[in-house]
Coordinates of C-alpha atoms and ligand atoms in Angstrom, one line a residue:
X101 CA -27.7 -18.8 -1.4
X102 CA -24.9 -16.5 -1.3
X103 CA -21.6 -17.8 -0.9
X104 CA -19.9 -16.8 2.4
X105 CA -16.8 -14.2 1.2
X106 CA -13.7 -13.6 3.7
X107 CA -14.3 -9.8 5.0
X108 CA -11.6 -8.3 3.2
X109 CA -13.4 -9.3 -0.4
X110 CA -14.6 -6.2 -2.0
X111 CA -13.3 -4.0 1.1
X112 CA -11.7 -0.8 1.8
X113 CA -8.5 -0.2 3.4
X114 CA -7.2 2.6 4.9
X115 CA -3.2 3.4 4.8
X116 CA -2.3 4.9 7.9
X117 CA 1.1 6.7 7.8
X118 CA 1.8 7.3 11.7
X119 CA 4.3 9.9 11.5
X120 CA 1.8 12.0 9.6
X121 CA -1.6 11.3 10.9
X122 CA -1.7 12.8 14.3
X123 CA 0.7 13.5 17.1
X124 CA -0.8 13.4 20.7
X125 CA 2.3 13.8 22.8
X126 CA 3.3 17.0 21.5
X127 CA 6.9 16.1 19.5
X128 CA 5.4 16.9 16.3
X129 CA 5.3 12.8 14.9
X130 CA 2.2 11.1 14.9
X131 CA 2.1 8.6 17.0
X132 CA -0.4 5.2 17.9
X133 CA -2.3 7.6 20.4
X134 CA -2.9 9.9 17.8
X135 CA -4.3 7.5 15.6
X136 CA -6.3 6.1 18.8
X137 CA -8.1 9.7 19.0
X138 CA -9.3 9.5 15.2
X139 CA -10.6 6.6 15.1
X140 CA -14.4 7.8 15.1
X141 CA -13.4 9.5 12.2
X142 CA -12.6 6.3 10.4
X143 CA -15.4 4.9 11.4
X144 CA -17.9 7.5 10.3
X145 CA -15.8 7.1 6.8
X146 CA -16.7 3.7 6.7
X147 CA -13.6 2.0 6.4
X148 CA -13.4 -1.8 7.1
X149 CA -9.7 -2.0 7.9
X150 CA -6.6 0.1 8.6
X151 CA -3.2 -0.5 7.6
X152 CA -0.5 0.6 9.5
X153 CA 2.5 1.4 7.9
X154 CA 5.8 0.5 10.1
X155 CA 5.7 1.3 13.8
X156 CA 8.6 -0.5 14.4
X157 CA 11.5 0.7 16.5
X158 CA 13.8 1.9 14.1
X159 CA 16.8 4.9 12.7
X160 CA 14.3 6.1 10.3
X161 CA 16.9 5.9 7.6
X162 CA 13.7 4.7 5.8
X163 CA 11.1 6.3 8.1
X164 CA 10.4 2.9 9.4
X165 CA 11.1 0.4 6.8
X166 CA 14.6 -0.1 8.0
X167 CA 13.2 -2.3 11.4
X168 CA 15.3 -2.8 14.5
X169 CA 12.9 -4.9 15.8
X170 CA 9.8 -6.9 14.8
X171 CA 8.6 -7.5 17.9
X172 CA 8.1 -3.5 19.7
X173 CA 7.0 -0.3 19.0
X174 CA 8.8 2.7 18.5
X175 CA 8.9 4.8 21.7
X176 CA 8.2 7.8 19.0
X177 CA 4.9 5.9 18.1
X178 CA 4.4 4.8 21.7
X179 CA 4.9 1.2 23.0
X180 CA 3.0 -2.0 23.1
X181 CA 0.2 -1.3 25.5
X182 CA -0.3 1.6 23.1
X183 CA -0.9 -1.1 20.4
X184 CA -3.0 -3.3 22.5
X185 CA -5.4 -0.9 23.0
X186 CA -6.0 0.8 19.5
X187 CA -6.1 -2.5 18.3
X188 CA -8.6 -3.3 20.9
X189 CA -10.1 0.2 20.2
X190 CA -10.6 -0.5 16.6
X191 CA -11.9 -4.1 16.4
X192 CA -14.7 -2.4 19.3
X193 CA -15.3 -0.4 16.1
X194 CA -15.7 -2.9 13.9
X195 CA -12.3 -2.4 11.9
X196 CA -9.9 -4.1 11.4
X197 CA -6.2 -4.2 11.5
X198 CA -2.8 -5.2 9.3
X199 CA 0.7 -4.3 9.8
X200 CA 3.4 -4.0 7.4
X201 CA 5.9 -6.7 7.7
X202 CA 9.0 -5.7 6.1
X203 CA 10.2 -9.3 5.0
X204 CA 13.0 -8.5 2.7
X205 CA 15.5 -6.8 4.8
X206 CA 16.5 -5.0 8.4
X207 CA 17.9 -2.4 9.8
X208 CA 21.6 -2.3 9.8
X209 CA 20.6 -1.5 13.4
X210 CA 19.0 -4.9 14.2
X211 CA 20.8 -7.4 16.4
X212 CA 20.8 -10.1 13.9
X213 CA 22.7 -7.9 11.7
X214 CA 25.0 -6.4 14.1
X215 CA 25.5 -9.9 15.3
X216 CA 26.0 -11.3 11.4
X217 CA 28.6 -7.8 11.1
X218 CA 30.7 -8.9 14.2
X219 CA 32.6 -11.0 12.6
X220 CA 33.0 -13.8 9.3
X221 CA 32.5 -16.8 11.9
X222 CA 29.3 -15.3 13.5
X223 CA 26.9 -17.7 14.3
X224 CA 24.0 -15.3 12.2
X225 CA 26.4 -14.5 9.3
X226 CA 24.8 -16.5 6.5
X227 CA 21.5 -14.5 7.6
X228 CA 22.4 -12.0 5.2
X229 CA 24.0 -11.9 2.1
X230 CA 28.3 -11.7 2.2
X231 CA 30.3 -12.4 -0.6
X232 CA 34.2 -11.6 -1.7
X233 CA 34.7 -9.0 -4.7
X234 CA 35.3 -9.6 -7.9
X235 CA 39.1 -10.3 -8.7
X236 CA 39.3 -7.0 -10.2
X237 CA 38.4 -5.6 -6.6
X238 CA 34.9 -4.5 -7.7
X239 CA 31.4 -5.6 -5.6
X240 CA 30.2 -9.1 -6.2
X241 CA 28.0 -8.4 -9.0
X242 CA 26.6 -5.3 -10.9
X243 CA 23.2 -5.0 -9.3
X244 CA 22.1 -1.4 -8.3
X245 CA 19.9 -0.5 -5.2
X246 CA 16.7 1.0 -5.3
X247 CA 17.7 4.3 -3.8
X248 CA 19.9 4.6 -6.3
X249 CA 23.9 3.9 -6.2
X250 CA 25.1 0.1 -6.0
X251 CA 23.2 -2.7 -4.1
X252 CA 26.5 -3.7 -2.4
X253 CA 28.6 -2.2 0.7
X254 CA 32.0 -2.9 1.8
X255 CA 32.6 -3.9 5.3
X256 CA 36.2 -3.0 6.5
X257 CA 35.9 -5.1 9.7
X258 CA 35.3 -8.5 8.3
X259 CA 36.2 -7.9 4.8
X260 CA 33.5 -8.8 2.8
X261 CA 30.5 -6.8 1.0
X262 CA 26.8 -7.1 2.0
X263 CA 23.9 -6.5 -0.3
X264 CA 21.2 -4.1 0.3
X265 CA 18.5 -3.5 -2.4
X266 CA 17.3 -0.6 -0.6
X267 CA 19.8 1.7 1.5
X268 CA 23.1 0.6 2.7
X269 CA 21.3 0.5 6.2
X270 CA 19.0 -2.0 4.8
X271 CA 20.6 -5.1 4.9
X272 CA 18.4 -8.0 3.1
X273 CA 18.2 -11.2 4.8
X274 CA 19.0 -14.9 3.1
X275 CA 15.5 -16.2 3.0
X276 CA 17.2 -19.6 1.3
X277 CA 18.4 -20.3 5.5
X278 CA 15.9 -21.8 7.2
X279 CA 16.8 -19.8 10.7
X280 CA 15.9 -16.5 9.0
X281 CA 12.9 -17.9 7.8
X282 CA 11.9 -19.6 11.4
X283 CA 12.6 -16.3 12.6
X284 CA 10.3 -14.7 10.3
X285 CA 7.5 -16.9 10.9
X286 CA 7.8 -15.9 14.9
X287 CA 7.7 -12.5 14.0
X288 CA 4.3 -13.2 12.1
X289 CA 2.8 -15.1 15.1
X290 CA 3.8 -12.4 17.6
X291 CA 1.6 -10.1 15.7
X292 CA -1.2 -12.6 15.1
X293 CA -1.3 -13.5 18.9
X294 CA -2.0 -10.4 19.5
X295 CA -5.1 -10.0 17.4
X296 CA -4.0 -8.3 14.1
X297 CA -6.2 -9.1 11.3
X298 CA -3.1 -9.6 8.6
X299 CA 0.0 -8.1 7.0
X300 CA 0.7 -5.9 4.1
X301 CA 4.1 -7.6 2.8
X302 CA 6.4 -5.0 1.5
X303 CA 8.4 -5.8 -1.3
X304 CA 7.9 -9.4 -0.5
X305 CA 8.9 -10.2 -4.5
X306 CA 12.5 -9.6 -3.8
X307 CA 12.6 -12.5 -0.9
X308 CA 13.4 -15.1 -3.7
X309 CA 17.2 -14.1 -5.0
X310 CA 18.7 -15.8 -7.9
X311 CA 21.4 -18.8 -6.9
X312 CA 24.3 -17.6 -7.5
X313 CA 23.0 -14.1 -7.6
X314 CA 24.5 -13.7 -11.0
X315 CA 25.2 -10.3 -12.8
X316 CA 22.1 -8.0 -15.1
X317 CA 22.7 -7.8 -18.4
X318 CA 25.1 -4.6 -19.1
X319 CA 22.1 -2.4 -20.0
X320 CA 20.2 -3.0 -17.1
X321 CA 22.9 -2.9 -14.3
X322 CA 22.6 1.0 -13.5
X323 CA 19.0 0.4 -12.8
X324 CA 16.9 -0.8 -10.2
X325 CA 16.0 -4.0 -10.1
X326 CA 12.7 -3.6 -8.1
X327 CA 10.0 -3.5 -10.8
X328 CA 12.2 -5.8 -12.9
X329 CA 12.7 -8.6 -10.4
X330 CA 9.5 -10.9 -11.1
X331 CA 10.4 -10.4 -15.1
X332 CA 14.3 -11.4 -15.0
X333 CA 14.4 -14.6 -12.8
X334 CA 12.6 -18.0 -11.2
X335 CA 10.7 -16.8 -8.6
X336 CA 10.0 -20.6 -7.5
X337 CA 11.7 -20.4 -4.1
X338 CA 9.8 -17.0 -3.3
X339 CA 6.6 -18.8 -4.0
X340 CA 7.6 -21.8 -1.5
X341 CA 8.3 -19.4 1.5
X342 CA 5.2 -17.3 0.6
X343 CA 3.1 -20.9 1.3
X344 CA 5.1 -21.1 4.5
X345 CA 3.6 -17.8 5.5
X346 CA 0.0 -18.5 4.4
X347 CA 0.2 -21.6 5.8
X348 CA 0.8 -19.7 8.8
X349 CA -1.2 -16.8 8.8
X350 CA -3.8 -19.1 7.6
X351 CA -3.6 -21.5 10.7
X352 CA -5.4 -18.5 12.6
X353 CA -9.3 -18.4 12.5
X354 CA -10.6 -15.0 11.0
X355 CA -9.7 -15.1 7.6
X356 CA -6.6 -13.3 8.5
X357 CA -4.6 -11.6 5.4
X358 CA -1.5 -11.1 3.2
X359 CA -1.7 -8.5 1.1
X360 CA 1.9 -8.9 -1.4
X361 CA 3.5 -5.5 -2.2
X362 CA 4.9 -6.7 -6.4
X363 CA 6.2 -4.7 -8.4
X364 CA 6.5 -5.6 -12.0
X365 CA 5.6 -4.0 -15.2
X366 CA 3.5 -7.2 -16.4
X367 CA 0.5 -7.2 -14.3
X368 CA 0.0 -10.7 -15.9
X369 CA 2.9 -12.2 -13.4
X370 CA 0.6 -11.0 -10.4
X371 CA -1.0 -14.5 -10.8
X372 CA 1.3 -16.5 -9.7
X373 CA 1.2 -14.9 -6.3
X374 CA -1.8 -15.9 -5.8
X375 CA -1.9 -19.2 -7.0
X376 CA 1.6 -20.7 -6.3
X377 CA 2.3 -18.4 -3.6
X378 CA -0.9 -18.7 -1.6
X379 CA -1.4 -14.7 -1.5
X380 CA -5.1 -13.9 -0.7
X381 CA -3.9 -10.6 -2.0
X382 CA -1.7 -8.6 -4.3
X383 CA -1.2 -5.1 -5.0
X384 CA -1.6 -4.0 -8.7
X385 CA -0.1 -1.2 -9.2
X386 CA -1.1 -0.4 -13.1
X387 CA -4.0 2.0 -12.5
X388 CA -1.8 4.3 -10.5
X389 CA 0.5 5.0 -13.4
X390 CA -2.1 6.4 -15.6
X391 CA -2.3 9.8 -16.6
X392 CA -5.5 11.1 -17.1
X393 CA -6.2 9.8 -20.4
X394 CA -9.6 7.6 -20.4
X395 CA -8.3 5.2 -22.9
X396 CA -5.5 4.3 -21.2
X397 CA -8.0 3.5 -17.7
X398 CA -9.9 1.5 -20.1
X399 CA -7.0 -0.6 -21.5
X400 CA -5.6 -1.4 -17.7
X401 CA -9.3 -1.9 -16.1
X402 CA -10.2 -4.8 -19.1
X403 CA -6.5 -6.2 -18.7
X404 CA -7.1 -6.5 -15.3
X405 CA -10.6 -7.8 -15.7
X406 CA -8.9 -10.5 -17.9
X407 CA -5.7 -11.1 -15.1
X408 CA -8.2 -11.5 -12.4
X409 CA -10.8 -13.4 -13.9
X410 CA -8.3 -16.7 -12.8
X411 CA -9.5 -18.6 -10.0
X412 CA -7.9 -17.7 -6.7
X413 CA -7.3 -14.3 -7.7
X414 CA -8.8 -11.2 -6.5
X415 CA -8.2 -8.1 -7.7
X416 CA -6.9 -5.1 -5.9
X417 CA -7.2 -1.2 -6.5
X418 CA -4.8 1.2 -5.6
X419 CA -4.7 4.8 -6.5
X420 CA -1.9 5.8 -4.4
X421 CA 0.3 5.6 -1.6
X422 CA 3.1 6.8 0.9
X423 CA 5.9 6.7 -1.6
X424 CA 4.6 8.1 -5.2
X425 CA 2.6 11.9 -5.6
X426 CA -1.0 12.0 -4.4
X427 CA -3.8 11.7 -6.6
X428 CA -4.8 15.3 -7.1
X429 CA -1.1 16.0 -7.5
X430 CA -0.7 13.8 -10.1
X431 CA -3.7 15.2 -11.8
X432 CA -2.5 18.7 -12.1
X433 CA -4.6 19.7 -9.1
X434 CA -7.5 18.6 -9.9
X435 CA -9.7 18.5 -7.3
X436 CA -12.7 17.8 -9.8
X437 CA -10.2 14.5 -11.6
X438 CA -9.6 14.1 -7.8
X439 CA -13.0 13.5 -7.4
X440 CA -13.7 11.4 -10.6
X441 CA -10.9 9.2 -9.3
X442 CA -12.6 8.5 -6.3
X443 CA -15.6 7.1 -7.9
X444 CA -13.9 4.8 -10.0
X445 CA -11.6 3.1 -7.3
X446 CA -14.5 2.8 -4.9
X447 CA -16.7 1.4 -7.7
X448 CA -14.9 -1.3 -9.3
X449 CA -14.2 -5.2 -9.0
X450 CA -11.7 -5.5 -5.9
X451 CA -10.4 -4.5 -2.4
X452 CA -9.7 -0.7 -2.4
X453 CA -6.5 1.3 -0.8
X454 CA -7.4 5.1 0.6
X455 CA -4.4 6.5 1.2
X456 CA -4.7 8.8 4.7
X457 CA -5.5 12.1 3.3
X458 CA -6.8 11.8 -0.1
X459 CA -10.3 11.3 1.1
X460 CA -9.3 15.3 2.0
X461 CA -8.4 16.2 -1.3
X462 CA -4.6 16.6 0.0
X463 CA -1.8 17.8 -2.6
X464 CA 1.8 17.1 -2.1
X465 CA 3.9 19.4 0.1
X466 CA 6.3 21.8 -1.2
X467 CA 9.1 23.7 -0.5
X468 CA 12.7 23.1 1.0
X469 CA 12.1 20.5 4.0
X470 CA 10.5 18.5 1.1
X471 CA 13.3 18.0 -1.1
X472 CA 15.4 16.7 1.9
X473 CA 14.5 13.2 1.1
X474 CA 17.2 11.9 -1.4
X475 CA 14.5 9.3 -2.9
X476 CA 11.9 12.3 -3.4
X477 CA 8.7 10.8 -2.3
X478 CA 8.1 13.3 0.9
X479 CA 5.4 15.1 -0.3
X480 CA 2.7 13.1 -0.1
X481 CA 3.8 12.1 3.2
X482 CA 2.5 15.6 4.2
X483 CA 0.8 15.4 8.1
X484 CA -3.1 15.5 7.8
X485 CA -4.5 18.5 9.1
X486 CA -7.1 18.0 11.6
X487 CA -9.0 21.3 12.0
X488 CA -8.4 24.8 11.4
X489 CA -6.4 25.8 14.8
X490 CA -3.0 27.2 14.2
X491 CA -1.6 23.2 15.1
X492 CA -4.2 22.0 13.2
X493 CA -5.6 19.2 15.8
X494 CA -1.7 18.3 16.4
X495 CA 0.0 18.6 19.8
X496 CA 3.0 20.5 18.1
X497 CA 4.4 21.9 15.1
X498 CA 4.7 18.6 12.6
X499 CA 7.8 17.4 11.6
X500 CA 6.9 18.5 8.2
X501 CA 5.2 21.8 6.9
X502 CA 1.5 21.6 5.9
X503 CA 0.8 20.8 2.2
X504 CA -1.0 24.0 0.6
X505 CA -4.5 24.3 1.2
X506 CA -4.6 23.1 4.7
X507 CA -7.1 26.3 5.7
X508 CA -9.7 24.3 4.3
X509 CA -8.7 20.9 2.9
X510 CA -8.5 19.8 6.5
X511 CA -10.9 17.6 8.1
X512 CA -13.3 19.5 10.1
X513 CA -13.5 22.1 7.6
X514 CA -14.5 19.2 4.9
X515 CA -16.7 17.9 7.3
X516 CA -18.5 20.7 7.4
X517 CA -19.4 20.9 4.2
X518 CA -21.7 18.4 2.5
X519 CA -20.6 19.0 -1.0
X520 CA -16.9 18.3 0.2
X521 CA -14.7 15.6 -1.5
X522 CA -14.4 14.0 1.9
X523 CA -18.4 13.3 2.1
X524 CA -17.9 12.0 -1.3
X525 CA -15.7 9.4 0.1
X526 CA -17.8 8.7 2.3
X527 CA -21.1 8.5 0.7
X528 CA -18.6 5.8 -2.0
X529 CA -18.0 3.9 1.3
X530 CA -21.6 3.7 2.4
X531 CA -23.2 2.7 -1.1
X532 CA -20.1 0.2 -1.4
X533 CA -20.5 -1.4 1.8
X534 CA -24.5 -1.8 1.6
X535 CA -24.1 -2.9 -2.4
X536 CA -23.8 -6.5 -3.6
X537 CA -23.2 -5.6 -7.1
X538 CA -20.7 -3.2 -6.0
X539 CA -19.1 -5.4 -2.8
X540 CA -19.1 -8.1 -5.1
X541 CA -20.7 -8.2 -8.6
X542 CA -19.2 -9.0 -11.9
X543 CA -17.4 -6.3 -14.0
X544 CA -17.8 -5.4 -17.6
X545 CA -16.5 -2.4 -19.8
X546 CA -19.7 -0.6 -21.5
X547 CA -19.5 1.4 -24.7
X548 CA -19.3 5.0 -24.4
X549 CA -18.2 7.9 -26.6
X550 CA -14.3 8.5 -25.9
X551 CA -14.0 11.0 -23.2
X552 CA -16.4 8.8 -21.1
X553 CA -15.4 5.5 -19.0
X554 CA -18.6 3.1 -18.5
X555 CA -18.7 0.2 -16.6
X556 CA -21.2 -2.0 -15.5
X557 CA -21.3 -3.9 -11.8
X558 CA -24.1 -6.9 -11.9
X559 CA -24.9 -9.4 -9.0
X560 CA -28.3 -11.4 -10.0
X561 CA -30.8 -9.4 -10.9
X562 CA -29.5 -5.9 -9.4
X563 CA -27.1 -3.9 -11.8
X564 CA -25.1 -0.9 -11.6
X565 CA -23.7 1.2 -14.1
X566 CA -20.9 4.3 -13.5
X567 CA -20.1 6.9 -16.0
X568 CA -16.8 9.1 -15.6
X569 CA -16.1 12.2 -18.0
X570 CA -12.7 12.7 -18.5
X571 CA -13.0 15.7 -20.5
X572 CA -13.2 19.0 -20.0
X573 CA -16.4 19.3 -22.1
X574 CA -19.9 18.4 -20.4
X575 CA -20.5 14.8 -22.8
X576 CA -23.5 12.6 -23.1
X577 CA -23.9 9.3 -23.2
X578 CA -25.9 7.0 -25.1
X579 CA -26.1 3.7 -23.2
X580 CA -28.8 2.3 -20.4
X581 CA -29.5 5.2 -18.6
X582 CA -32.7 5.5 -17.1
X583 CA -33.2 5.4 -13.3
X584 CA -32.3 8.1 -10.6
X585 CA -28.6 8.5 -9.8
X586 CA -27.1 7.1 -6.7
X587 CA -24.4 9.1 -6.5
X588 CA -22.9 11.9 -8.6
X589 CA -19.1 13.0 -7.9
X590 CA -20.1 16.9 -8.6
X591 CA -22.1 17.5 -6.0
X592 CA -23.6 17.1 -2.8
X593 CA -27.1 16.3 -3.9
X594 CA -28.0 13.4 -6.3
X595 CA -30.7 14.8 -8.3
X596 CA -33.4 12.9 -8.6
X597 CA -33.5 12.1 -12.5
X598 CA -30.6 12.1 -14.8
X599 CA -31.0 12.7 -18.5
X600 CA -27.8 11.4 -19.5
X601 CA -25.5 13.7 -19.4
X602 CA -22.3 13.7 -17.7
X603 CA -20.9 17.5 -17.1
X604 CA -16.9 18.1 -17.9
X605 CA -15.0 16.4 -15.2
X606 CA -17.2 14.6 -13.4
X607 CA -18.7 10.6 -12.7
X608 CA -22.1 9.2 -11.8
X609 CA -23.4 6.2 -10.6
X610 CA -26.8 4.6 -11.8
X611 CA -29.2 1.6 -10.5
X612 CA -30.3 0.4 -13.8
Ligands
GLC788 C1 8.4 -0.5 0.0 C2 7.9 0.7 0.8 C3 8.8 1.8 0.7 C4 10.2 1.3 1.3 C5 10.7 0.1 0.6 C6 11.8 -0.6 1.3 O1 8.4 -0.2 -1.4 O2 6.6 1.0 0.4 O3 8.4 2.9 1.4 O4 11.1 2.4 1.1 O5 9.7 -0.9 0.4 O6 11.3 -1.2 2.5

């Protein structure tokens, strides 16, 4: 008998990034309605859950990760009977839903810090982090912020300076008070009364600070600290409030999840999340720094393999995201690496991340409005084109210029073709979500000649086997073989016999 898994085991999730998915009111920002109106299209992908990235009323210093308040919509996105019913709309479909709970900091807009600013004797002060200089007049300690600059900002008023790992307008919170963390924990059930299936945590590593929050070594303090944090210091109080969270999202029937957004550069530390902090999930971010070098995937896949092996863990697989280049950017264009890279991160051991728009093939925008960001990470953040109409399915001009290629990397005109990267997806979706081996079968690394990842997926006596060229040349490969392919990346057919050859660029999948 099989054991029964929680849904989101060997699922796929979908990153939603509202301002750029569709607009419906005609201001040129996507909005909750415009995500409403797609939602056959996410279904017909065959995606089990969405993620929504922040909806949250907020002064988009950070686009939305600088929240005002928990507990509304942004009247940009639309409001709260908006949410109802998309959330209504999409369970109907059978998918799920998770919001992003920013847990590390607020707006410098939200009451509780305006309230904490007002004065030293505020009742919320020792919410958020204030401290005296340094003698010499300089901030509390050396740390830098994320965005670049120092993670500490004077405040005339009351005297004092406040830390902000992110932007000065991003104020973190003293998870060590017990009120913050109360006030947290009624955020999350405001959300979970309301039906959503789980959270993805952002930067939810950083909630934990050092006592004392002492000075970096020298070498270290003109960096930032957010990849660095999980290697440089205890991380046993963030562990304790992550069990208060799972303890809470847990209390709710449905298998409801956190995924942890960690950063660190030792994918080994990801463990601990899981096992002392109660994380269901965690992203790893490893395969998503790879160029395209099949050695490298190899090394990361069999370290992960090893990482995730630990009970309680369960890997994750993310290609890409809202803040770093898309995949076919990253891949010099690639729409054929593009592809390749599709295969593998809807083949392997783990829950899967699409982010919106690379089931399109998307590339980064360009061009002036682009650079405007000061942190750089616009371009993939790109609005998805819809169809081929001058708006492109959008009730105005977006707020950002389309990427290149929106004539026909835009969803009706992929649609419309079977051969199209899109059907790709969505044949990898289908053959995922009616495979045990591939939903939820072991993982093992095969040997191939050097341009070629192989990997085997086996759950009792059914056994899949995927073969990606890397190279440019057309390769062969000498291991099991025989049987028809299931899926090939190349094309829009499968042919019906393979004779072991993979052509330059491209991935198959075999029943064995
Ligand atoms: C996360 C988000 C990023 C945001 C940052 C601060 O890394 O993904 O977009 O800027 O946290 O909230």
């Amino acid at each position: 008998m099989t054991e029964r898994q929680p849904w989101w085991k060997g699922a796929v999730v979908y990153q939603i990034y509202p301002r750029s998915f569709c607009d419906s009111n005609g201001d040129g920002v996507g909005d909750l309605g415009g995500i409403a109106r797609h939602l056959d299209h996410l279904e017909w992908l065959g995606v089990d859950a969405l993620w929504l990235s922040p909806i949250y009323p907020s002064p988009m210093v950070d686009l939305g990760y600088d929240v005002a308040d928990f507990c509304d919509v942004d009247p940009v996105f639309g409001d709260l009977a908006d949410f109802d019913l998309l959330l209504e709309e999409a369970h109907r479909r059978g998918i799920k839903v998770l919001m992003d709970w920013v847990a590390n900091h607020t707006s410098d807009q939200h009451p509780w810090f305006l309230d904490s600013r007002s004065s030293r004797s505020s009742r919320r002060r020792n919410w958020y982090f204030w401290r005296d200089g340094k003698p010499d007049g300089s901030p509390p300690n050396n740390w830098s912020s994320a965005f670049g600059g120092g993670a500490w900002t004077w405040d005339d008023r009351s005297g004092q300076w406040y830390l902000h790992l992110f932007f000065p307008e991003q104020p973190d919170l003293d998870w060590s008070n017990l009120e913050v963390r109360d006030a947290m924990q009624r955020v999350l059930r405001f959300w979970l009364d309301r039906g959503v299936d789980g959270f993805r945590a952002d930067v939810v590593n950083l909630i934990g600070k050092p006592p004392g929050l002492p000075d970096v070594a020298p070498e270290l303090a003109g960096r930032s600290l957010i990849d660095l944090w999980v290697d440089i210091w205890d991380r046993t109080d963030t562990y304790r409030y992550l069990q208060e969270v799972r303890r809470t999202v847990g209390s709710y029937p449905g298998d409801r999840v956190v995924v942890g957004e960690i950063h660190t550069r030792d994918m080994g530390r990801l463990v601990d999340f899981y096992e002392r902090g109660g994380l269901p999930l965690v992203f790893n971010f490893a395969l998503q720094s790879q160029d395209w070098v099949p050695a490298d995937w190899r090394r990361v896949l069999e370290q992960a393999e090893a990482v995730f092996r630990s009970p309680g863990t369960w890997p994750t697989l993310v290609l890409s995201n809202h803040d770093i280049r898309r995949i076919r950017t990253r891949f010099e264009g690639s729409e054929a690496r593009a592809r390749v890279a599709a295969v593998i991160l809807l083949t392997l051991r783990g829950t899967a991340f699409i982010y919106q728009g690379d089931e399109l093939g998307m590339v980064d925008g360009v061009g002036e409005a682009y650079a405007a960001d000061p942190t750089g990470r616009l371009g993939c953040r790109a609005p998805v084109p819809w169809d081929m109409r001058p708006l492109r399915g959008w009730g105005a001009q977006p707020w950002l210029p389309w990427a290149p290629e929106a004539d026909h990397c835009n969803v009706a005109a992929r649609r419309a073709q079977p051969s199209s990267i899109l059907h790709l997806y969505r044949e990898l979706l289908h053959l995922r979500r009616s495979s045990h081996p591939l939903k939820h079968g072991s993982w093992r690394i095969l040997e191939t000649p050097s341009a070629i990842l192989g990997y085997e997926r086996r759950a009792g006596a059914e056994t899949l086997v995927v073969y990606a060229n890397f190279g440019d040349e057309d390769a062969t490969v000498g291991g099991p073989h025989n049987g028809a392919p299931l899926l090939v990346s190349s094309s829009g057919t499968n042919p019906s016999t393979w004779d072991g050859t993979l052509a330059a660029t491209s991935a198959v999948v075999l029943a064995v």
